[in-house]
Amino acid sequence: MEDLDFRLRPRPRVAVVGAGWSGLAAAVALVERAEVSLLEAAPQVGGRARRVAADGESIDNGQHILLGAYRDTLAVITRVEGDVRKLFLRLPLELHFPGLVRLRAPRHCPAPLNVAMALACARGLDWRDKWGMLRLATALSLREPPSGMSVSSLLAAHGQTERARRFIWEPLCVAALNTQAHEASARVFARVIRDALMHGRADSDLLIPRHDLSRIFPDLALTYLEARGGVVRTRALVRGIRTTEAGVSLRLDDKTEEFDAAICALPPHAAAAILRESADAAGLCATLESYDYEPIITCYLWYPPGTRLPSPMIGLSGAIAQWAFDRGSLGGAPGLIAVVVSAAARLREATGPSLAESIDAELRREFPALPPPVRSRVITDRRATFRCTPGVSTPACRLPSGPLYFAGDHMIPGYPATLESAVRSGGSAARLLLADLLAG
Ligand SMILES: Cc1cc2nc3c(=O)[nH]c(=O)nc-3n(C[C@H](O)[C@H](O)[C@H](O)COP(=O)(O)OP(=O)(O)OC[C@H]3O[C@@H](n4cnc5c(N)ncnc54)[C@H](O)[C@@H]3O)c2cc1C
């Protein structure tokens, strides 16, 4: 009935501003029901999860990892690609700090028993570490931590040992929330742990991209959109956005353009910048401007071909970086290792070459036989994600004055900034927009 209703109306003209994963997901959800124009300021789509060129090779703006629990992301990739399996290396959850700790979830065991089994069989943790972790995991499955509590306070309140904090909880916190444990929201952390570890067995699986990030979704989404009449415009910087009597007006460099409705799929600071001329957006702008951000640094080190890590993803126990990925074993250039430094505000002053040297030295302490790297490249995203502290508030998902909707990785209440939050928010904004147009 809904579909029939839509077929009898002219297709609405809808603008999606921002072609990161949230804007792309929104456009994919809309394109069969609306005339979609996707406007992106950069020369390419993909936003914070895309390929970049490095001396003739493709690397990513930052190493990413997905989880089996990313349902909306896997669904939209399936929609544009058909088969997600070939895009990722799928591994049961594994935290491997060579020579120190190894915790691996068994492949064929239902959740949450797989977590208990992983703990029971973990190497490098004693019974006190394991018993404390089991108690905390059980507590998190039963009740939410207080809203103002930090992850460090949560770990202290539940008597976690030094090893459990250092090798399990704190690395998981920094990886999932991109925020140091003493600042991170315990409530958000608990939700992520519950979603990933306590529901389906496959939810905790790690999905490591086998290709560059643009090939995982943005390129496929572009093809999908253009095949269905969607218009994708890059180098289209939107400078202002406001609701009008007829819908939404966008101001670009040389003109204004009118649409029946729009989705603004920008990070908080960029959304606030274009909303300033909207009379009824003052409260929303205040919320958008209240976000703090955390950088993520990815250091690519090209070692001679044949250089391998013991696993595709390993934990690092030094002072700078948290994870190293063997890109060579994942389909990238042989010998290429990507090292990730999350919650990197503490390294604000560090520069590319000296940071690469320090990271190489850190890797070398773990693997003394490593040959010297041939070259390196450090990529820092200063606003990689919002800082996920207690009490971060989520902005409204539409303006009261007209059909202007919002998407982005900050738009899912109680969750950190991830690809899944971005994609889920894009789909929700598209559904809300279509429902309103249908009702109106
Ligand atoms: C280095 C790094 C590592 C990460 N690792 C992970 C990970 O392992 N797992 C995970 O799930 N998540 C990870 N994330 C987070 C994830 O990449 C983001 O949550 C997600 O990409 C955000 O998508 P988005 O669409 O909300 O925003 P964005 O990707 O920021 O998209 C917004 C788009 O809008 C465009 N734009 C801005 N202003 C304008 C304007 N005025 N007019 C037109 N266009 C405009 C921008 O150019 C951009 O393309 C990582 C992020 C970074 C940076």
GROMACS .gro file of C-alpha atoms and ligand atoms in nm:
model
  493
    1MET     CA    1   0.000   0.000   0.000
    2GLU     CA    2   0.282   0.239   0.096
    3ASP     CA    3   0.463   0.156  -0.228
    4LEU     CA    4   0.148   0.219  -0.433
    5ASP     CA    5   0.105   0.556  -0.260
    6PHE     CA    6   0.460   0.651  -0.352
    7ARG     CA    7   0.415   0.543  -0.714
    8LEU     CA    8   0.117   0.778  -0.753
    9ARG     CA    9   0.318   1.084  -0.641
   10PRO     CA   10   0.599   1.262  -0.825
   11ARG     CA   11   0.934   1.149  -0.686
   12PRO     CA   12   1.051   1.401  -0.425
   13ARG     CA   13   1.381   1.582  -0.486
   14VAL     CA   14   1.606   1.503  -0.192
   15ALA     CA   15   1.957   1.636  -0.124
   16VAL     CA   16   2.200   1.438   0.089
   17VAL     CA   17   2.487   1.657   0.209
   18GLY     CA   18   2.808   1.466   0.282
   19ALA     CA   19   2.916   1.140   0.117
   20GLY     CA   20   3.074   0.961   0.410
   21TRP     CA   21   2.930   0.619   0.501
   22SER     CA   22   2.623   0.780   0.666
   23GLY     CA   23   2.537   0.995   0.362
   24LEU     CA   24   2.602   0.706   0.122
   25ALA     CA   25   2.381   0.474   0.330
   26ALA     CA   26   2.104   0.738   0.335
   27ALA     CA   27   2.128   0.788  -0.042
   28VAL     CA   28   2.119   0.412  -0.107
   29ALA     CA   29   1.806   0.382   0.111
   30LEU     CA   30   1.635   0.668  -0.077
   31VAL     CA   31   1.734   0.629  -0.438
   32GLU     CA   32   1.449   0.405  -0.548
   33ARG     CA   33   1.189   0.639  -0.398
   34ALA     CA   34   1.334   0.986  -0.460
   35GLU     CA   35   1.543   1.189  -0.701
   36VAL     CA   36   1.861   1.190  -0.494
   37SER     CA   37   2.144   1.443  -0.525
   38LEU     CA   38   2.445   1.357  -0.309
   39LEU     CA   39   2.673   1.657  -0.252
   40GLU     CA   40   3.027   1.605  -0.126
   41ALA     CA   41   3.286   1.877  -0.061
   42ALA     CA   42   3.590   1.653  -0.116
   43PRO     CA   43   3.711   1.531  -0.456
   44GLN     CA   44   3.606   1.177  -0.358
   45VAL     CA   45   3.338   1.000  -0.154
   46GLY     CA   46   3.394   0.789   0.160
   47GLY     CA   47   3.466   1.059   0.419
   48ARG     CA   48   3.662   0.924   0.714
   49ALA     CA   49   3.673   0.567   0.574
   50ARG     CA   50   3.825   0.573   0.226
   51ARG     CA   51   4.136   0.493   0.024
   52VAL     CA   52   4.420   0.739  -0.022
   53ALA     CA   53   4.705   0.719  -0.272
   54ALA     CA   54   5.059   0.657  -0.145
   55ASP     CA   55   5.334   0.652  -0.409
   56GLY     CA   56   5.120   0.469  -0.661
   57GLU     CA   57   4.969   0.231  -0.404
   58SER     CA   58   4.631   0.239  -0.231
   59ILE     CA   59   4.622   0.257   0.146
   60ASP     CA   60   4.342   0.378   0.374
   61ASN     CA   61   4.306   0.712   0.549
   62GLY     CA   62   4.312   0.490   0.860
   63GLN     CA   63   4.310   0.119   0.935
   64HIS     CA   64   3.952   0.011   1.011
   65ILE     CA   65   3.804  -0.303   1.159
   66LEU     CA   66   3.440  -0.408   1.168
   67LEU     CA   67   3.252  -0.648   1.396
   68GLY     CA   68   3.006  -0.925   1.318
   69ALA     CA   69   2.755  -0.716   1.518
   70TYR     CA   70   2.762  -0.439   1.251
   71ARG     CA   71   2.427  -0.555   1.110
   72ASP     CA   72   2.324  -0.240   0.924
   73THR     CA   73   2.668  -0.198   0.768
   74LEU     CA   74   2.681  -0.558   0.649
   75ALA     CA   75   2.322  -0.527   0.519
   76VAL     CA   76   2.392  -0.213   0.314
   77ILE     CA   77   2.715  -0.361   0.175
   78THR     CA   78   2.518  -0.673   0.081
   79ARG     CA   79   2.260  -0.451  -0.090
   80VAL     CA   80   2.517  -0.281  -0.311
   81GLU     CA   81   2.758  -0.572  -0.353
   82GLY     CA   82   2.564  -0.896  -0.308
   83ASP     CA   83   2.829  -1.093  -0.119
   84VAL     CA   84   3.022  -0.944   0.171
   85ARG     CA   85   3.227  -1.255   0.242
   86LYS     CA   86   3.497  -1.189  -0.013
   87LEU     CA   87   3.555  -0.837   0.120
   88PHE     CA   88   3.671  -0.932   0.470
   89LEU     CA   89   3.887  -1.174   0.660
   90ARG     CA   90   3.648  -1.296   0.928
   91LEU     CA   91   3.813  -1.416   1.249
   92PRO     CA   92   3.669  -1.520   1.583
   93LEU     CA   93   3.745  -1.250   1.844
   94GLU     CA   94   4.112  -1.267   1.934
   95LEU     CA   95   4.325  -1.046   2.157
   96HIS     CA   96   4.686  -1.147   2.100
   97PHE     CA   97   4.977  -0.974   2.273
   98PRO     CA   98   5.263  -1.197   2.157
   99GLY     CA   99   5.446  -1.364   2.445
  100LEU     CA  100   5.211  -1.207   2.703
  101VAL     CA  101   4.839  -1.273   2.663
  102ARG     CA  102   4.629  -1.460   2.409
  103LEU     CA  103   4.251  -1.481   2.434
  104ARG     CA  104   4.062  -1.639   2.147
  105ALA     CA  105   3.688  -1.710   2.120
  106PRO     CA  106   3.613  -2.066   2.000
  107ARG     CA  107   3.457  -2.081   1.652
  108HIS     CA  108   3.169  -2.319   1.721
  109CYS     CA  109   3.023  -2.225   2.056
  110PRO     CA  110   2.712  -2.011   2.119
  111ALA     CA  111   2.735  -1.672   2.296
  112PRO     CA  112   2.788  -1.597   2.577
  113LEU     CA  113   2.940  -1.943   2.639
  114ASN     CA  114   3.208  -1.863   2.378
  115VAL     CA  115   3.326  -1.572   2.595
  116ALA     CA  116   3.342  -1.793   2.904
  117MET     CA  117   3.535  -2.056   2.703
  118ALA     CA  118   3.769  -1.790   2.563
  119LEU     CA  119   3.841  -1.672   2.916
  120ALA     CA  120   3.885  -2.022   3.054
  121CYS     CA  121   4.140  -2.109   2.783
  122ALA     CA  122   4.315  -1.767   2.773
  123ARG     CA  123   4.693  -1.778   2.805
  124GLY     CA  124   4.883  -1.526   3.019
  125LEU     CA  125   4.595  -1.457   3.260
  126ASP     CA  126   4.567  -1.630   3.600
  127TRP     CA  127   4.251  -1.741   3.775
  128ARG     CA  128   4.215  -1.405   3.961
  129ASP     CA  129   4.223  -1.213   3.633
  130LYS     CA  130   3.972  -1.450   3.476
  131TRP     CA  131   3.735  -1.472   3.770
  132GLY     CA  132   3.722  -1.090   3.800
  133MET     CA  133   3.656  -1.053   3.429
  134LEU     CA  134   3.378  -1.309   3.437
  135ARG     CA  135   3.215  -1.126   3.727
  136LEU     CA  136   3.236  -0.792   3.546
  137ALA     CA  137   3.100  -0.937   3.219
  138THR     CA  138   2.808  -1.086   3.415
  139ALA     CA  139   2.742  -0.755   3.593
  140LEU     CA  140   2.742  -0.569   3.260
  141SER     CA  141   2.490  -0.813   3.117
  142LEU     CA  142   2.253  -0.753   3.411
  143ARG     CA  143   2.256  -0.376   3.462
  144GLU     CA  144   2.379  -0.050   3.313
  145PRO     CA  145   2.655   0.142   3.493
  146PRO     CA  146   2.560   0.488   3.624
  147SER     CA  147   2.550   0.749   3.347
  148GLY     CA  148   2.831   0.965   3.486
  149MET     CA  149   3.078   0.682   3.547
  150SER     CA  150   3.407   0.641   3.357
  151VAL     CA  151   3.540   0.306   3.239
  152SER     CA  152   3.836   0.331   3.483
  153SER     CA  153   3.593   0.379   3.774
  154LEU     CA  154   3.385   0.085   3.651
  155LEU     CA  155   3.695  -0.139   3.640
  156ALA     CA  156   3.803  -0.024   3.986
  157ALA     CA  157   3.452  -0.072   4.131
  158HIS     CA  158   3.456  -0.431   4.003
  159GLY     CA  159   3.806  -0.508   4.134
  160GLN     CA  160   3.970  -0.580   3.797
  161THR     CA  161   4.333  -0.690   3.818
  162GLU     CA  162   4.616  -0.494   3.656
  163ARG     CA  163   4.652  -0.755   3.378
  164ALA     CA  164   4.280  -0.766   3.304
  165ARG     CA  165   4.276  -0.387   3.274
  166ARG     CA  166   4.595  -0.358   3.072
  167PHE     CA  167   4.547  -0.642   2.825
  168ILE     CA  168   4.170  -0.677   2.793
  169TRP     CA  169   3.943  -0.397   2.912
  170GLU     CA  170   4.151  -0.087   2.835
  171PRO     CA  171   4.251  -0.201   2.483
  172LEU     CA  172   3.886  -0.289   2.411
  173CYS     CA  173   3.773   0.049   2.544
  174VAL     CA  174   4.022   0.251   2.338
  175ALA     CA  175   3.950   0.043   2.026
  176ALA     CA  176   3.573   0.071   2.054
  177LEU     CA  177   3.528   0.424   2.195
  178ASN     CA  178   3.851   0.595   2.077
  179THR     CA  179   3.867   0.742   2.426
  180GLN     CA  180   4.105   0.668   2.714
  181ALA     CA  181   3.948   0.457   2.991
  182HIS     CA  182   3.972   0.732   3.254
  183GLU     CA  183   3.759   0.960   3.031
  184ALA     CA  184   3.537   0.707   2.852
  185SER     CA  185   3.171   0.651   2.935
  186ALA     CA  186   3.120   0.325   3.127
  187ARG     CA  187   2.759   0.310   3.007
  188VAL     CA  188   2.851   0.326   2.637
  189PHE     CA  189   3.132   0.075   2.692
  190ALA     CA  190   2.892  -0.165   2.865
  191ARG     CA  191   2.650  -0.139   2.573
  192VAL     CA  192   2.922  -0.214   2.319
  193ILE     CA  193   3.042  -0.514   2.522
  194ARG     CA  194   2.686  -0.645   2.554
  195ASP     CA  195   2.613  -0.605   2.182
  196ALA     CA  196   2.938  -0.763   2.070
  197LEU     CA  197   2.983  -1.040   2.326
  198MET     CA  198   2.651  -1.139   2.478
  199HIS     CA  199   2.410  -1.186   2.186
  200GLY     CA  200   2.497  -1.398   1.881
  201ARG     CA  201   2.820  -1.598   1.851
  202ALA     CA  202   2.918  -1.429   1.526
  203ASP     CA  203   2.863  -1.078   1.669
  204SER     CA  204   3.207  -1.074   1.828
  205ASP     CA  205   3.381  -1.181   1.504
  206LEU     CA  206   3.645  -0.940   1.377
  207LEU     CA  207   3.602  -0.841   1.012
  208ILE     CA  208   3.928  -0.709   0.871
  209PRO     CA  209   3.900  -0.551   0.524
  210ARG     CA  210   4.088  -0.740   0.251
  211HIS     CA  211   4.070  -0.441   0.016
  212ASP     CA  212   4.102  -0.066   0.053
  213LEU     CA  213   3.802   0.090   0.229
  214SER     CA  214   3.663   0.260  -0.083
  215ARG     CA  215   3.628  -0.082  -0.246
  216ILE     CA  216   3.445  -0.216   0.059
  217PHE     CA  217   3.149   0.023   0.028
  218PRO     CA  218   3.185   0.379  -0.114
  219ASP     CA  219   3.278   0.275  -0.472
  220LEU     CA  220   3.002   0.013  -0.476
  221ALA     CA  221   2.747   0.260  -0.338
  222LEU     CA  222   2.837   0.511  -0.612
  223THR     CA  223   2.780   0.252  -0.885
  224TYR     CA  224   2.452   0.148  -0.721
  225LEU     CA  225   2.327   0.508  -0.695
  226GLU     CA  226   2.424   0.612  -1.047
  227ALA     CA  227   2.262   0.300  -1.196
  228ARG     CA  228   1.934   0.409  -1.034
  229GLY     CA  229   1.940   0.771  -1.146
  230GLY     CA  230   2.104   0.918  -0.834
  231VAL     CA  231   2.332   1.218  -0.897
  232VAL     CA  232   2.662   1.228  -0.709
  233ARG     CA  233   2.849   1.560  -0.712
  234THR     CA  234   3.197   1.581  -0.561
  235ARG     CA  235   3.379   1.914  -0.499
  236ALA     CA  236   3.034   2.048  -0.403
  237LEU     CA  237   3.089   2.238  -0.077
  238VAL     CA  238   2.759   2.331   0.086
  239ARG     CA  239   2.802   2.660   0.270
  240GLY     CA  240   2.456   2.704   0.417
  241ILE     CA  241   2.135   2.510   0.468
  242ARG     CA  242   1.791   2.623   0.582
  243THR     CA  243   1.430   2.517   0.568
  244THR     CA  244   1.189   2.715   0.348
  245GLU     CA  245   0.813   2.704   0.291
  246ALA     CA  246   0.864   2.465   0.001
  247GLY     CA  247   1.130   2.244   0.160
  248VAL     CA  248   1.503   2.301   0.202
  249SER     CA  249   1.741   2.551   0.041
  250LEU     CA  250   2.115   2.481   0.002
  251ARG     CA  251   2.370   2.756  -0.055
  252LEU     CA  252   2.674   2.655  -0.259
  253ASP     CA  253   2.959   2.880  -0.377
  254ASP     CA  254   2.786   3.024  -0.682
  255LYS     CA  255   2.415   2.949  -0.639
  256THR     CA  256   2.135   2.827  -0.417
  257GLU     CA  257   1.944   2.508  -0.490
  258GLU     CA  258   1.596   2.408  -0.371
  259PHE     CA  259   1.491   2.057  -0.267
  260ASP     CA  260   1.175   1.902  -0.123
  261ALA     CA  261   1.380   1.765   0.168
  262ALA     CA  262   1.742   1.711   0.272
  263ILE     CA  263   1.959   1.495   0.495
  264CYS     CA  264   2.262   1.662   0.647
  265ALA     CA  265   2.515   1.378   0.694
  266LEU     CA  266   2.808   1.577   0.831
  267PRO     CA  267   3.017   1.550   1.148
  268PRO     CA  268   2.897   1.779   1.429
  269HIS     CA  269   3.137   2.072   1.368
  270ALA     CA  270   3.064   2.074   0.991
  271ALA     CA  271   2.687   2.049   1.044
  272ALA     CA  272   2.697   2.341   1.290
  273ALA     CA  273   2.894   2.551   1.039
  274ILE     CA  274   2.628   2.524   0.765
  275LEU     CA  275   2.330   2.550   1.000
  276ARG     CA  276   2.416   2.893   1.139
  277GLU     CA  277   2.185   3.075   0.900
  278SER     CA  278   1.887   2.860   1.000
  279ALA     CA  279   1.672   3.062   1.239
  280ASP     CA  280   1.545   2.769   1.445
  281ALA     CA  281   1.876   2.580   1.471
  282ALA     CA  282   2.041   2.775   1.756
  283GLY     CA  283   1.978   2.500   2.016
  284LEU     CA  284   2.089   2.230   1.775
  285CYS     CA  285   2.407   2.423   1.689
  286ALA     CA  286   2.489   2.455   2.060
  287THR     CA  287   2.465   2.075   2.099
  288LEU     CA  288   2.671   2.017   1.782
  289GLU     CA  289   2.940   2.258   1.900
  290SER     CA  290   2.964   2.088   2.241
  291TYR     CA  291   3.147   1.781   2.100
  292ASP     CA  292   3.515   1.720   2.168
  293TYR     CA  293   3.717   1.503   1.931
  294GLU     CA  294   3.994   1.244   1.951
  295PRO     CA  295   4.255   1.188   1.680
  296ILE     CA  296   4.350   0.847   1.539
  297ILE     CA  297   4.692   0.799   1.384
  298THR     CA  298   4.770   0.520   1.139
  299CYS     CA  299   5.137   0.460   1.069
  300TYR     CA  300   5.208   0.256   0.756
  301LEU     CA  301   5.547   0.085   0.756
  302TRP     CA  302   5.668  -0.089   0.440
  303TYR     CA  303   5.908  -0.367   0.541
  304PRO     CA  304   6.082  -0.584   0.281
  305PRO     CA  305   5.841  -0.833   0.115
  306GLY     CA  306   5.824  -1.152   0.317
  307THR     CA  307   5.804  -0.970   0.651
  308ARG     CA  308   5.509  -1.116   0.842
  309LEU     CA  309   5.345  -1.073   1.183
  310PRO     CA  310   5.241  -1.384   1.379
  311SER     CA  311   4.868  -1.296   1.328
  312PRO     CA  312   4.684  -1.058   1.093
  313MET     CA  313   4.609  -0.836   1.396
  314ILE     CA  314   4.821  -0.819   1.710
  315GLY     CA  315   4.807  -0.610   2.026
  316LEU     CA  316   5.107  -0.397   2.119
  317SER     CA  317   5.199  -0.350   2.483
  318GLY     CA  318   5.432  -0.047   2.444
  319ALA     CA  319   5.355   0.315   2.524
  320ILE     CA  320   5.247   0.455   2.185
  321ALA     CA  321   5.048   0.225   1.959
  322GLN     CA  322   4.775  -0.029   2.036
  323TRP     CA  323   4.739  -0.258   1.733
  324ALA     CA  324   4.939  -0.371   1.431
  325PHE     CA  325   4.781  -0.519   1.118
  326ASP     CA  326   4.969  -0.734   0.870
  327ARG     CA  327   4.828  -0.576   0.552
  328GLY     CA  328   5.049  -0.803   0.341
  329SER     CA  329   4.865  -1.113   0.468
  330LEU     CA  330   4.532  -0.937   0.405
  331GLY     CA  331   4.582  -0.875   0.034
  332GLY     CA  332   4.784  -0.551   0.061
  333ALA     CA  333   5.145  -0.492  -0.047
  334PRO     CA  334   5.373  -0.770   0.084
  335GLY     CA  335   5.551  -0.652   0.400
  336LEU     CA  336   5.311  -0.361   0.465
  337ILE     CA  337   5.219  -0.322   0.833
  338ALA     CA  338   4.959  -0.071   0.953
  339VAL     CA  339   4.998   0.039   1.314
  340VAL     CA  340   4.709   0.212   1.489
  341VAL     CA  341   4.727   0.475   1.762
  342SER     CA  342   4.376   0.550   1.890
  343ALA     CA  343   4.279   0.820   2.141
  344ALA     CA  344   4.589   1.001   2.017
  345ALA     CA  345   4.532   1.350   2.163
  346ARG     CA  346   4.832   1.280   2.391
  347LEU     CA  347   5.056   1.273   2.079
  348ARG     CA  348   4.942   1.607   1.939
  349GLU     CA  349   5.298   1.735   1.903
  350ALA     CA  350   5.443   1.423   1.738
  351THR     CA  351   5.543   1.465   1.374
  352GLY     CA  352   5.535   1.209   1.091
  353PRO     CA  353   5.893   1.083   1.046
  354SER     CA  354   5.988   1.085   1.417
  355LEU     CA  355   5.662   0.918   1.513
  356ALA     CA  356   5.717   0.649   1.247
  357GLU     CA  357   6.066   0.589   1.392
  358SER     CA  358   5.927   0.554   1.745
  359ILE     CA  359   5.654   0.317   1.627
  360ASP     CA  360   5.904   0.108   1.431
  361ALA     CA  361   6.122   0.092   1.747
  362GLU     CA  362   5.819  -0.021   1.949
  363LEU     CA  363   5.742  -0.297   1.695
  364ARG     CA  364   6.109  -0.395   1.696
  365ARG     CA  365   6.104  -0.444   2.075
  366GLU     CA  366   5.828  -0.704   2.024
  367PHE     CA  367   5.987  -0.855   1.710
  368PRO     CA  368   6.365  -0.806   1.729
  369ALA     CA  369   6.420  -0.988   1.396
  370LEU     CA  370   6.221  -0.725   1.202
  371PRO     CA  371   6.429  -0.577   0.915
  372PRO     CA  372   6.444  -0.195   0.885
  373PRO     CA  373   6.142  -0.046   0.705
  374VAL     CA  374   6.189   0.066   0.345
  375ARG     CA  375   5.958   0.365   0.388
  376SER     CA  376   5.677   0.492   0.608
  377ARG     CA  377   5.374   0.718   0.603
  378VAL     CA  378   5.186   0.860   0.901
  379ILE     CA  379   4.823   0.968   0.855
  380THR     CA  380   4.657   1.160   1.138
  381ASP     CA  381   4.288   1.235   1.146
  382ARG     CA  382   4.258   1.504   1.412
  383ARG     CA  383   3.882   1.469   1.439
  384ALA     CA  384   3.862   1.094   1.386
  385THR     CA  385   3.566   1.050   1.621
  386PHE     CA  386   3.394   1.240   1.897
  387ARG     CA  387   3.537   1.180   2.244
  388CYS     CA  388   3.296   0.935   2.403
  389THR     CA  389   3.278   1.073   2.758
  390PRO     CA  390   2.990   1.036   3.006
  391GLY     CA  391   2.701   1.269   2.930
  392VAL     CA  392   2.759   1.329   2.556
  393SER     CA  393   2.420   1.437   2.424
  394THR     CA  394   2.280   1.331   2.087
  395PRO     CA  395   2.130   1.610   1.872
  396ALA     CA  396   1.773   1.606   1.736
  397CYS     CA  397   1.733   1.398   1.420
  398ARG     CA  398   1.525   1.662   1.234
  399LEU     CA  399   1.450   2.033   1.248
  400PRO     CA  400   1.101   2.121   1.374
  401SER     CA  401   1.060   2.391   1.108
  402GLY     CA  402   1.081   2.167   0.799
  403PRO     CA  403   1.203   1.854   0.622
  404LEU     CA  404   1.570   1.875   0.720
  405TYR     CA  405   1.705   1.553   0.877
  406PHE     CA  406   2.041   1.460   1.031
  407ALA     CA  407   2.269   1.160   1.002
  408GLY     CA  408   2.627   1.088   1.104
  409ASP     CA  409   2.821   0.866   1.342
  410HIS     CA  410   2.727   1.091   1.638
  411MET     CA  411   2.352   1.041   1.586
  412ILE     CA  412   2.292   0.706   1.761
  413PRO     CA  413   2.225   0.771   2.131
  414GLY     CA  414   2.442   0.570   2.368
  415TYR     CA  415   2.683   0.440   2.102
  416PRO     CA  416   3.034   0.546   2.001
  417ALA     CA  417   3.129   0.684   1.660
  418THR     CA  418   3.171   0.384   1.431
  419LEU     CA  419   3.092   0.280   1.076
  420GLU     CA  420   2.787   0.102   1.217
  421SER     CA  421   2.659   0.418   1.389
  422ALA     CA  422   2.715   0.613   1.065
  423VAL     CA  423   2.532   0.361   0.845
  424ARG     CA  424   2.251   0.305   1.095
  425SER     CA  425   2.193   0.680   1.127
  426GLY     CA  426   2.182   0.722   0.747
  427GLY     CA  427   1.917   0.450   0.715
  428SER     CA  428   1.711   0.593   1.004
  429ALA     CA  429   1.717   0.946   0.859
  430ALA     CA  430   1.606   0.814   0.519
  431ARG     CA  431   1.320   0.612   0.672
  432LEU     CA  432   1.201   0.910   0.879
  433LEU     CA  433   1.213   1.140   0.575
  434LEU     CA  434   1.013   0.896   0.362
  435ALA     CA  435   0.757   0.838   0.636
  436ASP     CA  436   0.707   1.216   0.679
  437LEU     CA  437   0.672   1.272   0.304
  438LEU     CA  438   0.419   0.993   0.285
  439ALA     CA  439   0.223   1.129   0.582
  440GLY     CA  440   0.233   1.485   0.444
  441LIG     C1  441   4.158   0.683   1.131
  441LIG     C2  442   4.020   0.631   1.166
  441LIG     C3  443   4.003   0.501   1.208
  441LIG     C4  444   3.876   0.454   1.238
  441LIG     N1  445   3.859   0.322   1.272
  441LIG     C5  446   3.735   0.271   1.282
  441LIG     C6  447   3.715   0.131   1.297
  441LIG     O1  448   3.809   0.054   1.304
  441LIG     N2  449   3.587   0.085   1.305
  441LIG     C7  450   3.479   0.168   1.296
  441LIG     O2  451   3.364   0.118   1.300
  441LIG     N3  452   3.495   0.301   1.283
  441LIG     C8  453   3.619   0.355   1.273
  441LIG     N4  454   3.636   0.489   1.254
  441LIG     C9  455   3.517   0.577   1.255
  441LIG    C10  456   3.446   0.579   1.119
  441LIG     O3  457   3.537   0.596   1.013
  441LIG    C11  458   3.348   0.695   1.120
  441LIG     O4  459   3.261   0.677   1.229
  441LIG    C12  460   3.264   0.704   0.992
  441LIG     O5  461   3.343   0.693   0.877
  441LIG    C13  462   3.189   0.838   0.994
  441LIG     O6  463   3.107   0.848   0.879
  441LIG     P1  464   3.011   0.973   0.862
  441LIG     O7  465   2.941   0.956   0.733
  441LIG     O8  466   2.929   0.989   0.985
  441LIG     O9  467   3.106   1.103   0.857
  441LIG     P2  468   3.220   1.143   0.754
  441LIG    O10  469   3.291   1.022   0.707
  441LIG    O11  470   3.299   1.249   0.820
  441LIG    O12  471   3.141   1.203   0.629
  441LIG    C14  472   3.106   1.338   0.615
  441LIG    C15  473   3.134   1.381   0.473
  441LIG    O13  474   3.085   1.515   0.456
  441LIG    C16  475   3.176   1.589   0.378
  441LIG     N5  476   3.154   1.731   0.409
  441LIG    C17  477   3.193   1.801   0.520
  441LIG     N6  478   3.145   1.927   0.513
  441LIG    C18  479   3.076   1.937   0.397
  441LIG    C19  480   3.004   2.042   0.337
  441LIG     N7  481   2.991   2.162   0.395
  441LIG     N8  482   2.945   2.021   0.216
  441LIG    C20  483   2.952   1.898   0.156
  441LIG     N9  484   3.020   1.794   0.211
  441LIG    C21  485   3.081   1.812   0.330
  441LIG    C22  486   3.312   1.536   0.422
  441LIG    O14  487   3.410   1.563   0.323
  441LIG    C23  488   3.282   1.387   0.439
  441LIG    O15  489   3.304   1.314   0.319
  441LIG    C24  490   3.763   0.540   1.228
  441LIG    C25  491   3.781   0.673   1.187
  441LIG    C26  492   3.907   0.718   1.156
  441LIG    C27  493   3.924   0.861   1.108
   0.00000   0.00000   0.00000
